[in-house]
CSV table of C-alpha atoms in Angstrom, one decimal:
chain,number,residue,atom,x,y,z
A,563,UNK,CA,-3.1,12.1,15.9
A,564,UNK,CA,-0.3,9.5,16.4
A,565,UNK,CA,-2.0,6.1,17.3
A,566,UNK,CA,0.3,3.5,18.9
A,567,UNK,CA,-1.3,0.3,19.5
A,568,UNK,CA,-0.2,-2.6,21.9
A,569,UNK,CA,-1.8,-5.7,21.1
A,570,UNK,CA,-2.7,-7.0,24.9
A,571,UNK,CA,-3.9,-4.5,27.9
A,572,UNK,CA,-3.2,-7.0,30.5
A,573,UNK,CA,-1.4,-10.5,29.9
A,574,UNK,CA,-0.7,-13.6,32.5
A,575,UNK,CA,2.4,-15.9,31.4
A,576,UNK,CA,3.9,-18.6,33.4
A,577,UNK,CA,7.5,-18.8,34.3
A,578,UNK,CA,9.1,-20.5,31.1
A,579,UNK,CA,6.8,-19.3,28.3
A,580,UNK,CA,7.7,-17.6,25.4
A,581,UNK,CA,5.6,-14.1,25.5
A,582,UNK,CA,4.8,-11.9,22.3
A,583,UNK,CA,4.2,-8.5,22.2
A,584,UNK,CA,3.1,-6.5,19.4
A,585,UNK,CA,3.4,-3.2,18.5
A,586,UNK,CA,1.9,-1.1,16.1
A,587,UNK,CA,2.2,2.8,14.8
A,588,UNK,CA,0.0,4.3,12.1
A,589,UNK,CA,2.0,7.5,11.7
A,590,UNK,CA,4.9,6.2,9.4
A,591,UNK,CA,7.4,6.5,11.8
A,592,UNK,CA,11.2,5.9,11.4
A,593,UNK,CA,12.2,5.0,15.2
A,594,UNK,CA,10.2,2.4,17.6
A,595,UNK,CA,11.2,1.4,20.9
A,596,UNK,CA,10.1,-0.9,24.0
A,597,UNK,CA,10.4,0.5,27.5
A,598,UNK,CA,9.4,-1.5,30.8
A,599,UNK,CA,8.2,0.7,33.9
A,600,UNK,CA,8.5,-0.7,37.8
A,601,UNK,CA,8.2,1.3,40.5
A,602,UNK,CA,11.0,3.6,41.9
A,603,UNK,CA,12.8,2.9,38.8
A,604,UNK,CA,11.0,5.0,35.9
A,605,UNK,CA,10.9,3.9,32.3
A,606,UNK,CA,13.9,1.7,31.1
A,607,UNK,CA,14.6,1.1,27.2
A,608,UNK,CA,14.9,-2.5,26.1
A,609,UNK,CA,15.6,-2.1,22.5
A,610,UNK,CA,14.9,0.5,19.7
A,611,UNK,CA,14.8,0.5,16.3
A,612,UNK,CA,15.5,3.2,13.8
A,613,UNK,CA,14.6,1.2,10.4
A,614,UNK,CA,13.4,-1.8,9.3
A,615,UNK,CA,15.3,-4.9,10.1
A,616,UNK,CA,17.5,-2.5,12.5
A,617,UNK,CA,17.7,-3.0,16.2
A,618,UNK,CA,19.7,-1.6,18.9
A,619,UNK,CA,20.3,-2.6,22.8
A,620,UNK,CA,19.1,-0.3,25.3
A,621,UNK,CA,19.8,-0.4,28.9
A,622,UNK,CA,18.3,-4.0,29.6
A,623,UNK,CA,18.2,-5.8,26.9
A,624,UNK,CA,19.0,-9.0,28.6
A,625,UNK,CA,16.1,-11.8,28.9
A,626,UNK,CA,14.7,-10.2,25.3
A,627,UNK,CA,14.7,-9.8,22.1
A,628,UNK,CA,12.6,-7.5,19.1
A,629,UNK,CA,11.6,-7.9,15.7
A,630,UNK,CA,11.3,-5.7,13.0
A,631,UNK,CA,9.8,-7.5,9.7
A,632,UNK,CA,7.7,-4.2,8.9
A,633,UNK,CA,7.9,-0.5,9.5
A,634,UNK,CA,4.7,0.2,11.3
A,635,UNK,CA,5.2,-2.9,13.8
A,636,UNK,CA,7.8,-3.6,16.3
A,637,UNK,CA,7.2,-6.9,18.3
A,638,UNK,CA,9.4,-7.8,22.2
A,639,UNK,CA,9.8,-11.2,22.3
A,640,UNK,CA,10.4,-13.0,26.1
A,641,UNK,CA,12.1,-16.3,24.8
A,642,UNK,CA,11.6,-18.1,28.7
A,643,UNK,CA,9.6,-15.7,30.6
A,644,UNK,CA,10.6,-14.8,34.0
A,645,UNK,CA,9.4,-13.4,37.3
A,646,UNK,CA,12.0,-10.6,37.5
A,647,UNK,CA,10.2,-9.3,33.9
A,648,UNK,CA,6.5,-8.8,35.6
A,649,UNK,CA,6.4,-5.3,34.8
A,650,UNK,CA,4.6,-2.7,32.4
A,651,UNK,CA,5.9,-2.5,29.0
A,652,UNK,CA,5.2,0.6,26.8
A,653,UNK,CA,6.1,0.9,23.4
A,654,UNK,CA,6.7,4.1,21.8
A,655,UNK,CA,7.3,6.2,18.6
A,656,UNK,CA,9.2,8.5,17.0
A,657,UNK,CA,9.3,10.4,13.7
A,658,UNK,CA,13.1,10.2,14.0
A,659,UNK,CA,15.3,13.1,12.4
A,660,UNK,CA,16.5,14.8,15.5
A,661,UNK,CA,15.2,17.6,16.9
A,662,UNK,CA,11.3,17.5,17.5
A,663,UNK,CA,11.2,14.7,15.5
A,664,UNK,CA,12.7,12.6,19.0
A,665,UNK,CA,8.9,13.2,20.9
A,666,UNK,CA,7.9,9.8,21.0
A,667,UNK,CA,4.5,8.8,21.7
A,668,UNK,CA,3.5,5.9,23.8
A,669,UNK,CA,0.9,3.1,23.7
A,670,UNK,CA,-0.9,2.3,26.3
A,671,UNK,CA,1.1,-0.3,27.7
A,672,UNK,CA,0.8,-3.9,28.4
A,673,UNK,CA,0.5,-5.1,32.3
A,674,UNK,CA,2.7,-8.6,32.1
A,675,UNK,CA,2.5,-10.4,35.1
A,676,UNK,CA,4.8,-13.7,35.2
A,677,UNK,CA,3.6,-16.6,37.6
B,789,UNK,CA,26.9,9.2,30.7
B,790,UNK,CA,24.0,10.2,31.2
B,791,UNK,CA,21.7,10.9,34.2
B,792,UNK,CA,18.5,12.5,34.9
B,793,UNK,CA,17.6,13.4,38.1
B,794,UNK,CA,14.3,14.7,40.0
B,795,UNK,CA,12.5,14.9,42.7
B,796,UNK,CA,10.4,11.9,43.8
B,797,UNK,CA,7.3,13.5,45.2
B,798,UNK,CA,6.1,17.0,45.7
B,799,UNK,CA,2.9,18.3,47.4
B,800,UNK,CA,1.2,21.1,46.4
B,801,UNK,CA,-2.6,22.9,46.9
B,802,UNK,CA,-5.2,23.2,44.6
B,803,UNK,CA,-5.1,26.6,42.5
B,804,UNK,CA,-1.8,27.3,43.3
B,805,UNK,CA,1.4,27.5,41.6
B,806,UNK,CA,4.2,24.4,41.6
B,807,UNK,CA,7.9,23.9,39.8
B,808,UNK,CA,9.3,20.6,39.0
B,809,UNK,CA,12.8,20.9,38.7
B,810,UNK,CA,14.9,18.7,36.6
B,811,UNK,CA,18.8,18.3,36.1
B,812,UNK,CA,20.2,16.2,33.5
B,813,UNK,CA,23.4,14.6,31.8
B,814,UNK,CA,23.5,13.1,28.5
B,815,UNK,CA,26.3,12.5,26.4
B,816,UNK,CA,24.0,13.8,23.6
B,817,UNK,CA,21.8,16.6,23.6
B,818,UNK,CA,18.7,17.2,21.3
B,819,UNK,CA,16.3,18.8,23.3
B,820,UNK,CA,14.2,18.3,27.2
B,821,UNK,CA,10.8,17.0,27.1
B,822,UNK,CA,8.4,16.8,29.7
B,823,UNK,CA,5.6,13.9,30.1
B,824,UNK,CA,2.6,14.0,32.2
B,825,UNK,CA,1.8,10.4,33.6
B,826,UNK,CA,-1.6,9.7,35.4
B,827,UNK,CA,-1.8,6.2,37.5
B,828,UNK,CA,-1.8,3.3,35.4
B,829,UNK,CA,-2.3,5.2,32.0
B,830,UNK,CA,1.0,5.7,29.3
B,831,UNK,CA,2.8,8.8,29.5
B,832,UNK,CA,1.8,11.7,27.2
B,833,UNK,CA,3.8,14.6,25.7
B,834,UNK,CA,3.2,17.9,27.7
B,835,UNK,CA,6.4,20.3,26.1
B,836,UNK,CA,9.8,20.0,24.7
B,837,UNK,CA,12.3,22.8,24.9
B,838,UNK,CA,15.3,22.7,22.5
B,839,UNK,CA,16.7,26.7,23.2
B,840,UNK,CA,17.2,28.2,26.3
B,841,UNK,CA,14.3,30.0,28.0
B,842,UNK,CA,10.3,29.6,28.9
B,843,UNK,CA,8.0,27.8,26.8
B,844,UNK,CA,4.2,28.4,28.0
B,845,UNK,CA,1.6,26.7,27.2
B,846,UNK,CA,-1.4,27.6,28.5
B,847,UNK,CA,-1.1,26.5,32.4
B,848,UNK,CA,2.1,24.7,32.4
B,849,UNK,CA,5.5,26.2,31.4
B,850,UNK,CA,8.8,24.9,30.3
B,851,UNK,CA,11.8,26.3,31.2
B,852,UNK,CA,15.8,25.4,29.9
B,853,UNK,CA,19.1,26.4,31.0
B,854,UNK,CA,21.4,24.1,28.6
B,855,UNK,CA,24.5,25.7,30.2
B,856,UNK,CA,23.5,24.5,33.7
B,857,UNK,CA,22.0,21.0,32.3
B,858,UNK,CA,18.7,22.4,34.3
B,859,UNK,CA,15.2,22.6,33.6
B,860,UNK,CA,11.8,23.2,35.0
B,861,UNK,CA,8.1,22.4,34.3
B,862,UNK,CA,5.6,25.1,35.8
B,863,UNK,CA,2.3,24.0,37.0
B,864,UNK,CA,-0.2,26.8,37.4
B,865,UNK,CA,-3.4,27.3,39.0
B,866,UNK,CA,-3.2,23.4,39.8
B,867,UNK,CA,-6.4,21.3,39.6
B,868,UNK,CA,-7.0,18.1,40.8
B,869,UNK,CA,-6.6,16.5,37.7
B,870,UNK,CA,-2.8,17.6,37.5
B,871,UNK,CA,-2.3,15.1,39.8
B,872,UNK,CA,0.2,12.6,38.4
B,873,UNK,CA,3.8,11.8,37.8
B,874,UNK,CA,5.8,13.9,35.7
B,875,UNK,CA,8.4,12.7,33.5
B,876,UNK,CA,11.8,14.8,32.4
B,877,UNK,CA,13.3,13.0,29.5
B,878,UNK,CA,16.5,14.2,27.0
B,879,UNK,CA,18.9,12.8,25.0
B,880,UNK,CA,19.7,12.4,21.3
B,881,UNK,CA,18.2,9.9,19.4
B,882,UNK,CA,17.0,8.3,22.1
B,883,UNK,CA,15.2,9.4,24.9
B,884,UNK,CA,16.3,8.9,28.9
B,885,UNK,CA,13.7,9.2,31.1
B,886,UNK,CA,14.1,10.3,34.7
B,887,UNK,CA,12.5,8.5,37.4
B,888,UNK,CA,9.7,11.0,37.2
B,889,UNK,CA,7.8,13.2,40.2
B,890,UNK,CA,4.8,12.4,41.9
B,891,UNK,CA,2.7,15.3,42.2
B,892,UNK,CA,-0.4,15.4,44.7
B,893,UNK,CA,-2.7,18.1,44.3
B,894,UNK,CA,-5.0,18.3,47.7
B,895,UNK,CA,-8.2,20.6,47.8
């Protein structure tokens, strides 16, 4: 089974901080990505990554940044934490290589709630 | 561009049958998948349809038009537990998700 791991469940930040979040896949996958969730809105990407060291803007990149030192772990960074970026964020998996090698599997998500 | 659309919320009775429609537009196309979400838990793959036609899988169904940008999930003989929101996703080497539908399954 693919195993995605977030490091926190639930996290507390206030306005200003810089917030980590890890990432981690087991399954030697090429392609990791962060979404964020809020209601009415569905899942939004952030940023992807299809290789080491690679990175790509999704839809709402702005307010963060990733990191990808290693293949198994792909980190969002909030350099000043906002209000606007309370939300859910879910980090996901692919094998990569088109085809059914797009399912991505998700983690099970960190709660961030900005005060 | 690329859209995905759905409905927001849909009804339905236990043990009977519901479709969740989904219509989509992606500049690149690589196959639809469907995600089941339950409240406050991660989303989790339920099917991904790549030709047109059916895919079944025990109680659910997916279904593909790629010439119509159109597809369907089929729920049937609902329980309780298929209460959730369900996801349509597509695109090419990355996934765009729809806003998902809310399905509630009442006794």
């Amino acid at each position: 089974d693919v195993k995605v791991t977030q490091s926190s469940r639930y996290l507390v930040k206030r306005t200003g901080e810089k917030v980590f979040l890890e990432c981690v896949q087991d399954m030697d996958h090429e392609n990791m990505f962060w979404y964020r969730q809020d209601p009415g809105l569905g899942l939004r990407l952030i940023y992807f990554s299809y290789d080491v060291k690679m990175k790509e803007k999704g839809d709402i990149p702005e307010g963060y940044s990733v990191s990808r030192e290693k293949k198994e772990r792909f980190s969002l960074i909030l350099e000043s934490a906002s209000t606007n970026q309370t939300s859910m964020y879910l980090c996901a998996s692919s094998l990569g290589g088109g085809r059914s090698g797009n399912t991505i599997y998700f983690g099970e998500g960190s709660w961030l709630t900005v005060v | 561009g690329q859209n995905i659309d759905q409905p927001t919320e849909m009804t339905a009775t236990e043990g009977a049958i519901v479709q969740i429609n989904c219509t989509y537009q992606t500049s690149g196309f690589n196959g639809l998948f469907w995600y089941q979400q339950h409240a406050g838990e991660a989303p989790t793959f339920l099917s991904y349809n790549v030709l047109d036609g059916l895919e079944e899988k025990g109680r659910f169904s997916s279904f593909l038009s790629r010439s119509k940008g159109y597809s369907y999930l089929l729920l049937k003989e609902l329980q309780m537990k298929d209460s959730a929101s369900y996801l349509c996703a597509g695109g090419y080497n990355k996934l765009i998700f729809g806003a998902g539908t809310r399905l509630a399954v009442h006794p």
